[in-house]
Tab-separated table of C-alpha atoms in Angstrom:
chain	number	residue	atom	x	y	z
A	1	UNK	CA	104.175	106.488	113.593
A	2	UNK	CA	104.662	105.994	110.744
A	3	UNK	CA	101.573	104.489	108.695
A	4	UNK	CA	100.508	104.193	105.088
A	5	UNK	CA	97.059	103.083	103.453
A	6	UNK	CA	95.878	102.073	100.503
A	7	UNK	CA	92.824	102.580	99.185
A	8	UNK	CA	90.866	102.060	95.727
A	9	UNK	CA	91.151	98.696	94.727
A	10	UNK	CA	87.727	97.178	93.545
A	11	UNK	CA	85.693	94.679	90.771
A	12	UNK	CA	87.089	95.608	87.346
A	13	UNK	CA	86.383	94.346	83.806
A	14	UNK	CA	89.030	93.306	81.967
A	15	UNK	CA	90.420	96.337	79.635
A	16	UNK	CA	89.465	98.971	82.783
A	17	UNK	CA	90.901	101.357	83.850
A	18	UNK	CA	91.756	102.053	88.276
A	19	UNK	CA	93.885	103.820	90.341
A	20	UNK	CA	95.307	103.051	93.444
A	21	UNK	CA	96.072	105.639	96.539
A	22	UNK	CA	99.277	105.640	99.304
A	23	UNK	CA	98.005	107.826	101.470
A	24	UNK	CA	101.379	108.328	104.163
A	25	UNK	CA	101.534	109.322	107.234
A	26	UNK	CA	104.293	110.514	110.043
A	27	UNK	CA	106.621	111.143	107.584
A	28	UNK	CA	106.591	112.945	103.780
A	29	UNK	CA	106.389	110.941	100.111
A	30	UNK	CA	108.936	113.576	99.582
A	31	UNK	CA	111.868	111.937	101.660
A	32	UNK	CA	111.139	108.957	101.145
A	33	UNK	CA	110.279	106.636	97.932
A	34	UNK	CA	107.102	104.370	98.184
A	35	UNK	CA	107.081	101.413	96.430
A	36	UNK	CA	104.043	99.311	95.254
A	37	UNK	CA	104.287	95.347	95.582
A	38	UNK	CA	101.188	92.785	94.827
A	39	UNK	CA	100.226	89.631	95.741
A	40	UNK	CA	98.082	86.661	93.368
A	41	UNK	CA	95.439	84.812	95.069
A	42	UNK	CA	98.034	82.183	96.798
A	43	UNK	CA	100.800	83.176	95.489
A	44	UNK	CA	104.238	85.415	96.297
A	45	UNK	CA	105.589	89.026	96.191
A	46	UNK	CA	105.748	90.351	92.804
A	47	UNK	CA	107.440	93.858	92.939
A	48	UNK	CA	105.971	96.801	90.518
A	49	UNK	CA	106.871	100.176	90.462
A	50	UNK	CA	108.011	102.569	92.735
A	51	UNK	CA	108.826	106.210	93.540
A	52	UNK	CA	112.236	107.916	95.085
A	53	UNK	CA	111.543	110.316	97.382
A	54	UNK	CA	113.252	113.130	94.537
A	55	UNK	CA	110.345	111.839	92.030
A	56	UNK	CA	111.873	109.752	89.731
A	57	UNK	CA	109.829	106.474	89.040
A	58	UNK	CA	110.601	102.574	88.348
A	59	UNK	CA	108.586	100.037	86.003
A	60	UNK	CA	108.593	96.115	86.148
A	61	UNK	CA	108.175	95.332	82.548
A	62	UNK	CA	105.123	93.242	83.576
A	63	UNK	CA	103.864	96.176	84.235
A	64	UNK	CA	105.115	99.299	82.096
A	65	UNK	CA	103.967	101.055	79.491
A	66	UNK	CA	100.176	99.458	81.639
A	67	UNK	CA	100.278	101.504	85.057
A	68	UNK	CA	101.464	104.858	85.532
A	69	UNK	CA	102.828	106.079	89.336
A	70	UNK	CA	102.349	109.895	90.598
A	71	UNK	CA	101.988	111.479	93.674
A	72	UNK	CA	100.198	114.516	95.097
A	73	UNK	CA	102.501	116.020	98.308
A	74	UNK	CA	99.694	118.061	98.796
A	75	UNK	CA	97.744	115.731	100.140
A	76	UNK	CA	101.083	113.338	100.896
A	77	UNK	CA	99.232	110.977	99.285
A	78	UNK	CA	100.803	108.302	95.719
A	79	UNK	CA	98.725	107.296	92.943
A	80	UNK	CA	99.525	104.549	90.816
A	81	UNK	CA	97.118	104.475	87.874
A	82	UNK	CA	96.222	101.058	86.098
A	83	UNK	CA	95.287	100.973	82.646
A	84	UNK	CA	94.897	98.104	80.172
A	85	UNK	CA	93.999	95.256	83.289
A	86	UNK	CA	93.751	92.605	82.235
A	87	UNK	CA	92.942	88.542	84.617
A	88	UNK	CA	96.064	87.939	85.650
A	89	UNK	CA	96.714	91.682	88.032
A	90	UNK	CA	93.829	90.212	90.417
A	91	UNK	CA	95.873	90.716	93.024
A	92	UNK	CA	96.306	92.335	97.056
A	93	UNK	CA	98.122	95.625	96.302
A	94	UNK	CA	100.519	96.862	98.689
A	95	UNK	CA	102.474	99.645	98.828
A	96	UNK	CA	105.143	100.959	101.371
A	97	UNK	CA	108.127	102.887	102.655
A	98	UNK	CA	110.795	101.715	100.880
A	99	UNK	CA	114.530	102.460	100.559
A	100	UNK	CA	115.470	99.773	98.637
A	101	UNK	CA	113.269	97.728	101.181
A	102	UNK	CA	109.759	98.155	102.839
A	103	UNK	CA	110.287	99.035	106.123
A	104	UNK	CA	106.089	100.089	106.354
A	105	UNK	CA	103.391	98.519	105.094
A	106	UNK	CA	99.572	98.615	104.364
A	107	UNK	CA	97.660	96.037	105.181
A	108	UNK	CA	96.435	96.279	100.984
A	109	UNK	CA	94.187	96.911	98.904
A	110	UNK	CA	92.038	93.657	96.390
A	111	UNK	CA	92.111	94.309	92.821
A	112	UNK	CA	89.724	91.987	90.331
A	113	UNK	CA	89.748	91.645	86.961
A	114	UNK	CA	86.511	90.193	85.829
A	115	UNK	CA	83.652	90.037	83.540
B	1	UNK	CA	116.681	90.785	86.779
B	2	UNK	CA	118.347	88.903	89.388
B	3	UNK	CA	116.154	85.624	89.828
B	4	UNK	CA	116.173	84.732	94.036
B	5	UNK	CA	115.622	80.875	94.786
B	6	UNK	CA	114.848	80.220	98.136
B	7	UNK	CA	114.428	76.891	99.473
B	8	UNK	CA	113.194	74.789	100.800
B	9	UNK	CA	110.460	75.547	99.605
B	10	UNK	CA	108.562	74.484	103.285
B	11	UNK	CA	110.702	73.519	106.314
B	12	UNK	CA	108.339	71.434	109.125
B	13	UNK	CA	110.192	71.985	112.617
B	14	UNK	CA	109.159	72.065	115.999
B	15	UNK	CA	108.671	75.119	118.522
B	16	UNK	CA	112.135	75.655	119.624
B	17	UNK	CA	114.018	73.379	117.289
B	18	UNK	CA	116.446	76.187	114.826
B	19	UNK	CA	115.373	77.133	111.194
B	20	UNK	CA	117.705	77.787	108.602
B	21	UNK	CA	116.307	79.247	105.241
B	22	UNK	CA	118.225	79.732	101.747
B	23	UNK	CA	117.998	82.761	99.424
B	24	UNK	CA	120.442	81.905	96.218
B	25	UNK	CA	121.080	85.047	93.662
B	26	UNK	CA	121.554	84.190	89.817
B	27	UNK	CA	124.110	87.320	90.393
B	28	UNK	CA	125.628	89.043	93.412
B	29	UNK	CA	123.455	91.529	94.895
B	30	UNK	CA	125.453	94.348	94.790
B	31	UNK	CA	126.447	95.478	98.672
B	32	UNK	CA	124.646	92.820	100.530
B	33	UNK	CA	121.435	94.347	99.291
B	34	UNK	CA	119.076	92.010	100.712
B	35	UNK	CA	116.427	92.100	102.513
B	36	UNK	CA	113.546	89.061	104.571
B	37	UNK	CA	110.951	90.558	105.526
B	38	UNK	CA	107.880	87.814	107.099
B	39	UNK	CA	104.534	87.661	106.547
B	40	UNK	CA	101.888	85.796	107.639
B	41	UNK	CA	97.926	84.784	106.491
B	42	UNK	CA	95.849	87.458	106.100
B	43	UNK	CA	98.704	90.068	106.683
B	44	UNK	CA	101.280	92.297	105.032
B	45	UNK	CA	104.565	91.143	104.819
B	46	UNK	CA	106.569	92.646	107.571
B	47	UNK	CA	110.291	93.214	107.704
B	48	UNK	CA	112.554	91.392	109.522
B	49	UNK	CA	116.656	91.510	108.321
B	50	UNK	CA	117.606	94.957	105.889
B	51	UNK	CA	121.436	94.856	104.586
B	52	UNK	CA	121.115	91.175	104.838
B	53	UNK	CA	122.353	91.031	107.877
B	54	UNK	CA	120.879	94.079	109.691
B	55	UNK	CA	117.611	93.962	112.180
B	56	UNK	CA	114.649	95.486	111.396
B	57	UNK	CA	113.463	98.452	114.473
B	58	UNK	CA	111.516	95.906	117.160
B	59	UNK	CA	112.951	92.612	115.522
B	60	UNK	CA	113.412	90.096	118.132
B	61	UNK	CA	116.889	88.721	118.342
B	62	UNK	CA	115.790	85.180	117.494
B	63	UNK	CA	116.214	86.252	113.511
B	64	UNK	CA	119.749	86.536	112.733
B	65	UNK	CA	120.880	87.303	108.655
B	66	UNK	CA	123.385	86.675	106.532
B	67	UNK	CA	126.326	85.235	103.607
B	68	UNK	CA	127.088	87.636	100.458
B	69	UNK	CA	127.556	87.540	96.955
B	70	UNK	CA	124.882	84.804	96.023
B	71	UNK	CA	124.491	83.193	98.728
B	72	UNK	CA	122.008	84.744	101.984
B	73	UNK	CA	120.761	83.084	104.560
B	74	UNK	CA	117.734	84.123	107.233
B	75	UNK	CA	118.054	81.889	110.688
B	76	UNK	CA	115.811	81.794	113.695
B	77	UNK	CA	117.548	80.593	116.655
B	78	UNK	CA	114.652	78.780	118.693
B	79	UNK	CA	110.809	78.837	116.894
B	80	UNK	CA	108.441	80.687	118.825
B	81	UNK	CA	104.686	79.465	117.639
B	82	UNK	CA	104.134	82.758	116.314
B	83	UNK	CA	107.816	82.464	113.902
B	84	UNK	CA	105.544	80.078	111.661
B	85	UNK	CA	104.605	81.805	108.473
B	86	UNK	CA	106.608	82.318	104.356
B	87	UNK	CA	109.460	83.973	104.136
B	88	UNK	CA	110.500	86.092	101.178
B	89	UNK	CA	113.991	87.555	100.386
B	90	UNK	CA	114.067	90.644	97.895
B	91	UNK	CA	117.478	92.107	96.713
B	92	UNK	CA	117.780	96.342	96.353
B	93	UNK	CA	121.121	96.027	94.648
B	94	UNK	CA	120.007	96.001	90.979
B	95	UNK	CA	117.057	96.788	89.070
B	96	UNK	CA	114.106	95.540	89.115
B	97	UNK	CA	113.696	95.372	92.536
B	98	UNK	CA	113.024	91.427	92.922
B	99	UNK	CA	111.994	88.356	95.296
B	100	UNK	CA	112.379	85.082	96.057
B	101	UNK	CA	108.965	82.928	96.441
B	102	UNK	CA	109.176	82.582	99.571
B	103	UNK	CA	109.453	80.040	101.851
B	104	UNK	CA	106.894	78.835	104.474
B	105	UNK	CA	107.425	77.285	107.875
B	106	UNK	CA	105.461	74.945	108.923
B	107	UNK	CA	104.261	73.024	112.531
B	108	UNK	CA	106.092	69.899	112.739
């Protein structure tokens, strides 16, 4: 069964850093892309970043230079390193298996940026 | 960046009725690379349609997608109680990938 599972969310102060993990099962992260999407409280979905099967990365302008995607193929896991966090980064962060669209989503991990 | 505008913002309908949701793009979406998702409160999005008209695995045939270029439609032929939710379109024909603002389908 194809599954992705996010972890690593929590409370962080403005300007701080956090690393989210997306553990994949039922498929290899070197065979499929993975993307990160977030949803601020009561708001819609925002595409953030992604890594293709070949390892190429893409970022939304809103996080370029602050967020970095990486992966550990041996753990079949993708990471989202988030630096210089701002209050408006507060959201549920989802990862999804990505073929241009997300066909399998995790349940999300909540990131709260607050002093 | 391709901006997706969904309308209406809220659709109030009764079970058994037909729902028609619109997604309009600010520029043509390459190869009709458009997807639709359903999201219920407290849950992750669920893929319904990809490539504008292809149902994802396990999606009932009361859900159908159509359109090309800049105008796309998601139709739910007969609303079931579990279909009341928020629906998002998303394009993957251009970079960055973008989502529409969503349409809430609520019980009338």
